[in-house]
Coordinates of C-alpha atoms in Angstrom, one line a residue:
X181 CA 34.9 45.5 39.4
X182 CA 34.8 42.0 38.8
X183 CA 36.2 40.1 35.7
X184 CA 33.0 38.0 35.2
X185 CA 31.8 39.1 31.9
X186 CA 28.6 40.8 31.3
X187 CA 26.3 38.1 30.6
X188 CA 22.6 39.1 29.3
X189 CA 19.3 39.0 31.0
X190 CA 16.9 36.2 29.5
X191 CA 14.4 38.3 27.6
X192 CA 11.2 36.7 28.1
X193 CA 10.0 37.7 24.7
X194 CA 9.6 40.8 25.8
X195 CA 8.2 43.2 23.9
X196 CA 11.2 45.7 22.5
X197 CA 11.0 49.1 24.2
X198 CA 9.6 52.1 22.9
X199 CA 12.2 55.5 23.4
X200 CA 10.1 57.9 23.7
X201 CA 7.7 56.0 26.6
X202 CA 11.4 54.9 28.2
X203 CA 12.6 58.2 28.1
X204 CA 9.5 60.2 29.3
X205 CA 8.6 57.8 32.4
X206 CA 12.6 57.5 33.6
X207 CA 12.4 61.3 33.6
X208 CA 9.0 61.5 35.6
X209 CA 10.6 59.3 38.3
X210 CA 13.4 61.0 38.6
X211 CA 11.5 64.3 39.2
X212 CA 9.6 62.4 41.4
X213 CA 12.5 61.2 43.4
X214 CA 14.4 64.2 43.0
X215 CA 10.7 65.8 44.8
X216 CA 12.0 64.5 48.0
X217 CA 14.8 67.0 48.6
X218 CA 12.4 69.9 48.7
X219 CA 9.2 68.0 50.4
X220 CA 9.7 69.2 53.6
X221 CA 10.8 72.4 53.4
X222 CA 8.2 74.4 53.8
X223 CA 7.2 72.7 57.1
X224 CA 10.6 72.5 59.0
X225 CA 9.7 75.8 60.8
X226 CA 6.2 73.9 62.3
X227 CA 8.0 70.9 62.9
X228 CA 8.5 70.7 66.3
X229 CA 4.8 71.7 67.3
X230 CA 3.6 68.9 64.8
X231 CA 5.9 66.2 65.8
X232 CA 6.0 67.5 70.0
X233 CA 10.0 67.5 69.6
X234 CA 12.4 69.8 70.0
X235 CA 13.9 71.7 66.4
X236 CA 17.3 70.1 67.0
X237 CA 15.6 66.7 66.8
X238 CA 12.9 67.3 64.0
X239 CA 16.1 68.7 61.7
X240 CA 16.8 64.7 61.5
X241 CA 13.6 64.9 59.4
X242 CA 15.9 66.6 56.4
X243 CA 19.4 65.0 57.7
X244 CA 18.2 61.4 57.8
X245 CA 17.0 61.6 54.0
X246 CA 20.9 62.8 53.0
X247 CA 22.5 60.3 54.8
X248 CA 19.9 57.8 53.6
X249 CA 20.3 58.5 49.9
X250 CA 24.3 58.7 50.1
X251 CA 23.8 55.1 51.3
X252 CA 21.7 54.0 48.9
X253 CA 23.0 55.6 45.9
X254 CA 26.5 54.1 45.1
X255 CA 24.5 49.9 46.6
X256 CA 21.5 51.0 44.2
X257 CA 23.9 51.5 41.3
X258 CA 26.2 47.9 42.1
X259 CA 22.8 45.7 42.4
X260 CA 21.6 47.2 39.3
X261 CA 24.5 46.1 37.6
X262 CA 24.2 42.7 39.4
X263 CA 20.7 41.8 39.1
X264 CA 18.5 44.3 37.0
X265 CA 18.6 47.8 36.8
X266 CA 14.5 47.8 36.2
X267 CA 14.4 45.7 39.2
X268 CA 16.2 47.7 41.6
X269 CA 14.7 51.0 40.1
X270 CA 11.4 49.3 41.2
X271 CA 12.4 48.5 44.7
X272 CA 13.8 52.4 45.2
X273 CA 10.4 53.6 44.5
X274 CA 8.5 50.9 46.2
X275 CA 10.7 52.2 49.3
X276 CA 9.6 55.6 48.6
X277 CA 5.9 55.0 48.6
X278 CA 6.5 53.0 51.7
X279 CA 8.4 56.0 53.4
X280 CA 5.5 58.6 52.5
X281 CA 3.2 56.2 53.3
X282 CA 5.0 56.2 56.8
X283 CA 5.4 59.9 57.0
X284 CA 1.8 60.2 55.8
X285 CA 0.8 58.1 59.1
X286 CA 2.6 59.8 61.4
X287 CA 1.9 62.1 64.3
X288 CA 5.4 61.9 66.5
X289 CA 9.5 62.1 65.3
X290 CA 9.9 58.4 65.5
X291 CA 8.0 57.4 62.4
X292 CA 8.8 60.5 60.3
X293 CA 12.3 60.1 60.5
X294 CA 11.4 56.4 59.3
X295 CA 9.6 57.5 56.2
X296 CA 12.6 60.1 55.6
X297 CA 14.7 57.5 55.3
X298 CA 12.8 55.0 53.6
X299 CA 12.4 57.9 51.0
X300 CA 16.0 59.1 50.8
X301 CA 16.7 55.4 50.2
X302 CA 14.9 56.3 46.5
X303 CA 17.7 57.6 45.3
X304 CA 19.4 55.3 43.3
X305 CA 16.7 56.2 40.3
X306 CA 18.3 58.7 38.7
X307 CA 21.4 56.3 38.2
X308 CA 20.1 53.7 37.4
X309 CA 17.7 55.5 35.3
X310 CA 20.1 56.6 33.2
X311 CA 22.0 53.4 32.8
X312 CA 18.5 51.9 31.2
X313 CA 19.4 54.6 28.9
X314 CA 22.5 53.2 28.0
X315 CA 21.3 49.6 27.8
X316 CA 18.2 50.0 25.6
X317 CA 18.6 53.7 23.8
X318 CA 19.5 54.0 20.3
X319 CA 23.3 55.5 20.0
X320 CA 21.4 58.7 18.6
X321 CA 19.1 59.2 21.3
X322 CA 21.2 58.4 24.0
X323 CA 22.9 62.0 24.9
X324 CA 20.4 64.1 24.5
X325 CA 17.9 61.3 27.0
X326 CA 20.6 61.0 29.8
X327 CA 21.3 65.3 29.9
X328 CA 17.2 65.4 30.6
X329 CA 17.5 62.1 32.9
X330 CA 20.5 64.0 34.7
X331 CA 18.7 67.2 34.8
X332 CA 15.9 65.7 36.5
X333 CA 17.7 65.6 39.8
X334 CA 17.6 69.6 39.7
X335 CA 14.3 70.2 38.3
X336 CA 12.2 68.0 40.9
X337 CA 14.2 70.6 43.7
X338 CA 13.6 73.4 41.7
X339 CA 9.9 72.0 41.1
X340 CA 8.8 70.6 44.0
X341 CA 9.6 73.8 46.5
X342 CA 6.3 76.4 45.0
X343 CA 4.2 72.8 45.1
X344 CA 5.3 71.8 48.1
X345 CA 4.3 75.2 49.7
X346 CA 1.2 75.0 48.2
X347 CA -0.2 72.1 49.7
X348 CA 1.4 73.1 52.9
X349 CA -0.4 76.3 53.3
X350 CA -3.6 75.0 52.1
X351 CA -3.8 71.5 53.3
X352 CA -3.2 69.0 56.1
X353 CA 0.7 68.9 56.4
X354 CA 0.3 64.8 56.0
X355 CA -1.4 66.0 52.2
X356 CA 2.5 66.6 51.4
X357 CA 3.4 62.7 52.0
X358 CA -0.1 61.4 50.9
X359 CA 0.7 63.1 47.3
X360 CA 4.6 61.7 46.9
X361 CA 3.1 58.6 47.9
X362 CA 0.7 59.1 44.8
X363 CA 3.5 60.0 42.4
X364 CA 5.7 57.4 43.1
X365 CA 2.6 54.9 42.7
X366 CA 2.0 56.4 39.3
X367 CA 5.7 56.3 38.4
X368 CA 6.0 52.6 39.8
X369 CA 3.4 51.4 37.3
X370 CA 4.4 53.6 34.7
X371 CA 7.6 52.2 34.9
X372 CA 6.0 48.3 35.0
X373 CA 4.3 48.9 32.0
X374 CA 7.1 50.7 29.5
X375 CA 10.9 50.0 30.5
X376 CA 12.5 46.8 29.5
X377 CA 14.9 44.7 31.9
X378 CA 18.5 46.2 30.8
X379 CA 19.9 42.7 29.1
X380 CA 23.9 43.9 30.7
X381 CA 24.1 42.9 33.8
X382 CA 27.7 41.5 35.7
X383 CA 26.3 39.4 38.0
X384 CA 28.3 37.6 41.0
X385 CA 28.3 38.3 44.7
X386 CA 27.3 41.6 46.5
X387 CA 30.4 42.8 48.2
X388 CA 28.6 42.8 52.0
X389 CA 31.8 44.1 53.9
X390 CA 32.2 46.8 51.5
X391 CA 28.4 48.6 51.4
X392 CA 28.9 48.4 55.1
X393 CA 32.3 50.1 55.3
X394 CA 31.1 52.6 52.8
X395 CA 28.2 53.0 54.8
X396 CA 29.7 53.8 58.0
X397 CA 32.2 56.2 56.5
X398 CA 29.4 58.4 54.7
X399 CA 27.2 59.0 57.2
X400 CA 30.0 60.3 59.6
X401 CA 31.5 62.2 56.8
X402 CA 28.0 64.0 56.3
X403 CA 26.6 63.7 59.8
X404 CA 29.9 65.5 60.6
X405 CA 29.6 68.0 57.6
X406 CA 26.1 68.5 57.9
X407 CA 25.5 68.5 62.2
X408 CA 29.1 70.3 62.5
X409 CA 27.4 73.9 62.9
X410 CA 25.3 73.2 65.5
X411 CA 27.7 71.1 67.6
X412 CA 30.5 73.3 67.0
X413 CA 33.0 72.2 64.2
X414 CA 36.1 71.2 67.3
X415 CA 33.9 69.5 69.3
X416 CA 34.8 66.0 70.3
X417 CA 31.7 64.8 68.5
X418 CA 32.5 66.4 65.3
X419 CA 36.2 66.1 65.4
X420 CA 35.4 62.2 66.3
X421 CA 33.0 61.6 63.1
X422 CA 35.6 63.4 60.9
X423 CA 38.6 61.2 62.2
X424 CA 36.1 57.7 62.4
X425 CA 35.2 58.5 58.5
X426 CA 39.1 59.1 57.6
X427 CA 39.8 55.6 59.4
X428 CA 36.7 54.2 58.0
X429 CA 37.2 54.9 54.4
X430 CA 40.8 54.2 54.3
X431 CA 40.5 50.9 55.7
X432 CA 37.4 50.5 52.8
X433 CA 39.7 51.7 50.2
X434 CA 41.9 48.7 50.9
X435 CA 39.7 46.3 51.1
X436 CA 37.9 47.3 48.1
X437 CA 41.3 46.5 46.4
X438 CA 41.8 44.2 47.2
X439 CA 38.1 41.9 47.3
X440 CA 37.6 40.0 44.1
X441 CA 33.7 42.0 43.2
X442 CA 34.5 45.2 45.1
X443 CA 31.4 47.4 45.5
X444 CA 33.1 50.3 43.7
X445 CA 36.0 49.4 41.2
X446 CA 38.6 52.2 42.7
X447 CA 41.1 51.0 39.8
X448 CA 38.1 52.5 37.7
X449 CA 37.5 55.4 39.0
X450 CA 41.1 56.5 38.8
X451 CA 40.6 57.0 35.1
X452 CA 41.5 60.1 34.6
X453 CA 38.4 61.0 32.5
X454 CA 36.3 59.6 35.7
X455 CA 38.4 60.8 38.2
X456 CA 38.3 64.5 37.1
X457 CA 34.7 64.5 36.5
X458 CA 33.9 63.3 39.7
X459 CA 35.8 65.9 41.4
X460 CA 34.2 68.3 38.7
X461 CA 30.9 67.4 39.9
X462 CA 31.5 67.6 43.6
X463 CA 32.6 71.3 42.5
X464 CA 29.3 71.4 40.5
X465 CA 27.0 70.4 43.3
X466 CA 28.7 72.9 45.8
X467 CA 27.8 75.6 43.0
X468 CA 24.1 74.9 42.8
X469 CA 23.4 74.1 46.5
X470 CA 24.9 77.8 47.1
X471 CA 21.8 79.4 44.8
X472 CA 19.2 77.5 46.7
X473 CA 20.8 78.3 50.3
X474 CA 20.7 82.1 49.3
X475 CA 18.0 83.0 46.7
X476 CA 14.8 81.9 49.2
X477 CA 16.4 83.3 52.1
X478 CA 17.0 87.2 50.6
X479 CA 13.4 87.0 48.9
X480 CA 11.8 85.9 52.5
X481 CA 13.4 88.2 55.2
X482 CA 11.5 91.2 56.0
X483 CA 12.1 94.2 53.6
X484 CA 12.4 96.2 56.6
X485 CA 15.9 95.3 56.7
X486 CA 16.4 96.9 54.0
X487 CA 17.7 93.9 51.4
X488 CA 15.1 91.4 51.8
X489 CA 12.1 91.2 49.5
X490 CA 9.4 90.1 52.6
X491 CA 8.4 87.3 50.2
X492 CA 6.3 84.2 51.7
X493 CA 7.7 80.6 51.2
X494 CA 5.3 79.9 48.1
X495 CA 6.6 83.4 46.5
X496 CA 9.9 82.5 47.0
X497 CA 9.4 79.0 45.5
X498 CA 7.3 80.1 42.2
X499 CA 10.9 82.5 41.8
X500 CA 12.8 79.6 41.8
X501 CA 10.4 77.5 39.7
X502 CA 11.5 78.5 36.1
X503 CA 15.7 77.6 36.8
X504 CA 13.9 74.0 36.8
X505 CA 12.3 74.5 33.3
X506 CA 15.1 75.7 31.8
X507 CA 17.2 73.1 33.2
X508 CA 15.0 70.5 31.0
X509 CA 14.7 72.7 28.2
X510 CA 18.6 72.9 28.1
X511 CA 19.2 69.5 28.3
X512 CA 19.1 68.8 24.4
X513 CA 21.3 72.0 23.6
X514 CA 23.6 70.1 26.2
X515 CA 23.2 67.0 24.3
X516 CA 23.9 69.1 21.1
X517 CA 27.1 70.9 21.9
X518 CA 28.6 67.5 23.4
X519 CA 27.6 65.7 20.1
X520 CA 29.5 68.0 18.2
X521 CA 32.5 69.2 20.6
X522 CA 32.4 66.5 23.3
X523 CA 31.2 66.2 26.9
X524 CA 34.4 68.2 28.1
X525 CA 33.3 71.3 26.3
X526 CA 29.6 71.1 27.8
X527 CA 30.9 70.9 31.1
X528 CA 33.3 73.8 30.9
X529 CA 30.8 75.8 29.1
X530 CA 28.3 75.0 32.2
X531 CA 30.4 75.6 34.8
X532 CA 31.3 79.4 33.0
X533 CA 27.5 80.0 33.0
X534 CA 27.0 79.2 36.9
X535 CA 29.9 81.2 37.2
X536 CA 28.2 84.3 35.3
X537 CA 25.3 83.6 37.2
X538 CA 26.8 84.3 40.8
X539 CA 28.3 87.4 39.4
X540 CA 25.3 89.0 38.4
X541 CA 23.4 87.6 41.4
X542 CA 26.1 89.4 43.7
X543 CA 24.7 92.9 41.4
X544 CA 21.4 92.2 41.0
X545 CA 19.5 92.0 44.4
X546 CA 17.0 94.2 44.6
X547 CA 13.9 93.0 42.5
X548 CA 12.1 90.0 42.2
X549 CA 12.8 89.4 38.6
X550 CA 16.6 89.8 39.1
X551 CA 16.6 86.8 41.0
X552 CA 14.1 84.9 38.3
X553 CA 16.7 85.7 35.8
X554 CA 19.7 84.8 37.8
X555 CA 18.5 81.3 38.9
X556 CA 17.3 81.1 34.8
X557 CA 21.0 82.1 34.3
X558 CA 22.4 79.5 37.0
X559 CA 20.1 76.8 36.0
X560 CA 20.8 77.0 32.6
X561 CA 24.6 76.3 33.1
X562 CA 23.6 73.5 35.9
X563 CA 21.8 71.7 32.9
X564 CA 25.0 72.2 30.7
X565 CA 27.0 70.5 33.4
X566 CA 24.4 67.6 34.5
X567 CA 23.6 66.9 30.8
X568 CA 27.5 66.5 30.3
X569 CA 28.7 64.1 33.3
X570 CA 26.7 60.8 32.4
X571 CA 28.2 60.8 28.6
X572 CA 31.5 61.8 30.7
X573 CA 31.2 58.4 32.7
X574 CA 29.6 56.7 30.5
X575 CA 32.2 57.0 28.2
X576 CA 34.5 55.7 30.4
X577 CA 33.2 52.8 31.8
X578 CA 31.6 49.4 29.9
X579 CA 28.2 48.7 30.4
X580 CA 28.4 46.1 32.9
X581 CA 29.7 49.1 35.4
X582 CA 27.2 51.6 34.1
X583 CA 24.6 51.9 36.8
X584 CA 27.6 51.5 40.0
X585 CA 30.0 54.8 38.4
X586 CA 26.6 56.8 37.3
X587 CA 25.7 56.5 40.9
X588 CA 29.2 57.3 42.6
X589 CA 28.7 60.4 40.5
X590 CA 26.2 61.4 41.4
X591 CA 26.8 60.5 45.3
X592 CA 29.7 63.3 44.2
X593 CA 27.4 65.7 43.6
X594 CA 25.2 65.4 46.5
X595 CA 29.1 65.8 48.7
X596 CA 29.2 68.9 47.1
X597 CA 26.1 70.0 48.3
X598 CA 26.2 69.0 52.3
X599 CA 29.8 71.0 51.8
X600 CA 28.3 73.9 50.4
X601 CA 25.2 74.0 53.4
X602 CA 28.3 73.4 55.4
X603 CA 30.2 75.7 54.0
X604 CA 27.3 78.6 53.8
X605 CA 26.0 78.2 57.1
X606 CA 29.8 79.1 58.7
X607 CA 29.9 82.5 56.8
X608 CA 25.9 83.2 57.1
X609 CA 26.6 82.6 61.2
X610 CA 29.7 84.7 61.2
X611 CA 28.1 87.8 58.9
X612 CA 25.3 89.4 60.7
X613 CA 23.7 92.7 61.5
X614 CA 21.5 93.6 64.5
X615 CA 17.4 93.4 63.2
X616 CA 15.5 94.2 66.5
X617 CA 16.2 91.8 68.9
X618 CA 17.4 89.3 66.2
X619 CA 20.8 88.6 64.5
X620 CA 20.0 87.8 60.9
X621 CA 22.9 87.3 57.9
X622 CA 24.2 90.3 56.6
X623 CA 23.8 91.6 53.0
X624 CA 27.9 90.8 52.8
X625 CA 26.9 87.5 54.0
X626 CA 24.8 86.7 51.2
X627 CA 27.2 88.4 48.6
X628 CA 30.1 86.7 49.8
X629 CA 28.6 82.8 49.8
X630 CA 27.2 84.0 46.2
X631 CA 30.9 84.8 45.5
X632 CA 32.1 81.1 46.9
X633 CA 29.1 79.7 44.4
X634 CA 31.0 81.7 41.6
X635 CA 34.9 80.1 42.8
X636 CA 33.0 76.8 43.2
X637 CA 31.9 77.0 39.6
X638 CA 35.7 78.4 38.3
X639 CA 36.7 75.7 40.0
X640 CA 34.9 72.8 38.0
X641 CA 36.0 74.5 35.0
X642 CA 39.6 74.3 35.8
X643 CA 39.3 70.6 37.3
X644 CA 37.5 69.8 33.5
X645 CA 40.0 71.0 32.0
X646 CA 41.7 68.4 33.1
X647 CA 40.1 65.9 31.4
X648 CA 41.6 64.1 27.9
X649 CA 40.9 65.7 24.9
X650 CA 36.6 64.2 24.1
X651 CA 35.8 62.8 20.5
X652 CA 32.1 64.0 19.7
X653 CA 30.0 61.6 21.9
X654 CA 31.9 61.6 25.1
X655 CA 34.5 59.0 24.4
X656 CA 38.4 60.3 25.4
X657 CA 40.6 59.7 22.5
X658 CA 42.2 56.1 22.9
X659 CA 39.3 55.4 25.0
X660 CA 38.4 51.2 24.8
X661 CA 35.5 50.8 22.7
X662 CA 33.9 49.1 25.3
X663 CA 33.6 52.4 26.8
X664 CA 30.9 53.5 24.3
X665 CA 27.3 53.5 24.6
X666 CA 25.7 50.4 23.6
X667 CA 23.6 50.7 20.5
X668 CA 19.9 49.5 20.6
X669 CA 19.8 45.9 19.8
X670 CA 18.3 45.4 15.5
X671 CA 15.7 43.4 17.6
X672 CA 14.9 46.0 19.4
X673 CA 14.6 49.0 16.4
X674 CA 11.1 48.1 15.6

């Protein structure tokens, strides 16, 4: 990162900000955001007669919004810092009313995939959401605000699939984009009227070379990660996305160390304590994906084969409803443990609950309920281990770099999740029985991805153990104070 100090915001007289309003409407847009992963779910199957395209071309309609938000997520977080986290938290949800607005209007591929990506460009919230947090929180509220801020990003998945199956079955398909265009109205306004402008900010000059060079490396990484299955994983195009993204980040890496304001500070994020996490929370991400791949698909396939629960889309969706829940209502026993054993013990603690999880997924297949109580199980330790990660960064980083290594986190996350798609679709392809005339994944199948979730999730508890030993509060010992959260301003208490 640059050396220019943090200089503060003029504040306008602003009025000081109110932590329970700040709290409750960053959370709200984050669900909201977060809304966008599941939106179209439930309507990928029709795709193609809607949209008069083929269902290789409308699957850009889910692809476009993860290459999108990878994008966006790490800039979001870096102009934050720069300019105003407020302000750019404003212009990612403006940008997701416009892309619903667009997908609302649209009737052909061409402007759906536009609003996908306008929406997927949304992303940054969560970030910079929780870097607000830091800037204008009192020290006391601050873990317990960025575990439910974190948690948002798996609650509006968990959410937004039984609503979004609602309206799809009972209204016009456009009814879906119409209503996110709604939300993220309410949210935009919400957010106008009750969060201050963070007063941190670094200010200096956007690294232009850099967001393009990240840019081009991510989307081949994922296109190639995410595509690979259906091209065939040694085909030229594959194999060429793969070897263009090695080139392409490499070449990025050096210039970002060497430019005086990189886009990401890569001398930062070899900290160890933000280094491990990261790759803790790629580990993490891979671990939740693999519950969401799985559950819905054994509680929808006909029963006649003699492990699926024949289960329509909303069923399946109201199952995995309550992990969301629980992954808010864990967020302050997340904020709890870390406060008095340290972020490191939350996230190893998390990651051995996923773990559990998988396990008694892998026995428990049969019923309904058993797979309410095992994505209650697995979204319980998911909240242990998003609640932890922010006061892991956070307590790594000063202010000034909040909102641009909150978001490289959580791009980590969302890696671990087109790996685990990735990853799941190979075995789910290779590990099929004979249904009729159809090849469909194989009970084994399912067990054995359930039992990659569980390594996934033994993993990030091995990879956190790594990190240095956490004073209560998330800072490592010998850790700069600069590191720390920022306490709310005396001006700002009233």
């Amino acid at each position: 990162m640059p050396d220019t100090p943090a200089r503060p915001a003029p504040t306008g007289g602003s009025a000081p900000p109110r932590p329970n309003a700040v709290v409750a409407v960053l959370a709200f847009a984050g669900i909201v955001v977060s809304l966008m992963q599941t939106l179209v779910i439930p309507i990928v199957p029709e795709l193609p007669r809607l949209l008069y395209a083929s269902s290789s071309n409308t699957a850009w309609a889910v692809t476009a919004t993860l290459l999108a938000a990878a994008v966006a997520t790490p800039v979001m977080g870096r102009l934050g810092d720069m300019y105003g986290k407020r302000r750019m938290l404003l212009v990612s949800v403006v940008m997701l009313v416009a892309g619903s607005v667009t997908a609302a209007l649209s009737d052909n591929l061409g402007p759906m995939i536009v609003g996908r990506v306008l929406q997927g460009l949304a992303s940054g919230v969560i970030p910079l959401g929780i870097s607000i947090m830091r800037d204008e929180l009192p020290a006391e509220r601050l873990g317990s605000a960025t575990a439910l801020m974190s948690a948002s990003l798996g609650v509006g998945g968990a959410l937004g699939l039984p609503a979004a199956a609602l309206i799809a079955d009972n209204f016009d398909w456009h009814t879906l984009f119409w209503t996110s265009a709604v939300l993220g109205v309410v949210a935009g306004v919400l957010v106008l009227a009750l969060v201050p402008e963070s007063q941190v900010r670094t200010g200096g000059r956007f690294d232009l070379v850099g967001g393009l060079g990240m840019a081009v490396g991510l989307v081949c990484l994922l296109l190639g990660i995410s595509k690979g299955a259906d091209w065939g994983w040694t085909s030229g195009t594959t194999l060429g996305l793969f070897g263009v993204a090695v080139v392409v980040l490499l070449v990025w890496g050096w210039w970002e160390l060497r430019v005086g304001q990189p886009l990401v500070d890569l001398r930062a994020t070899v900290r160890r304590q933000v280094l491990v996490t990261n790759l803790a929370s790629v580990a993490v991400g891979f671990a939740m994906f693999a519950m969401s791949l799985v559950i819905p698909q054994l509680l929808q396939l006909p029963s006649a084969t003699g492990y699926g629960l024949g289960q329509s889309m909303l069923a399946a969706g109201l199952v995995m409803a309550p992990s969301g829940l629980v992954m808010m209502a864990t967020a302050p026993v997340s904020a709890a443990v870390s406060k008095a054993k340290g972020p490191k013990v939350t996230l190893m603690i998390g990651a051995l609950i996923v773990a559990a999880g998988y396990v008694l997924d892998i026995a428990l297949m049969d019923q309904v309920w058993h797979f309410v109580l095992v994505s209650c199980v697995i979204g319980a330790g998911i909240g242990f281990t998003y609640g932890s990660m922010p006061a892991l960064i956070m307590g790594a980083v000063p202010a000034s770099e909040t909102a641009a290594a909150n978001s490289l986190n959580t791009l980590m996350r969302s890696i671990g999740t087109s790996v685990a798609s990735a990853v799941a679709g190979v075995i789910l392809a290779q590990m099929t029985t004979t249904f009729g005339s159809f090849a469909l994944p194989s009970r084994e199948g399912f067990r054995t991805v359930l039992a990659v979730g569980a390594g996934a999730a033994l993993l990030a508890f091995v990879v956190a153990s790594f990190l240095p030993r956490q004073n209560p509060g998330g800072q490592a010992s010998g850790a700069a104070p600069s590191g720390m959260p920022r306490p709310l301003p005396e001006s700002a208490k009233a």
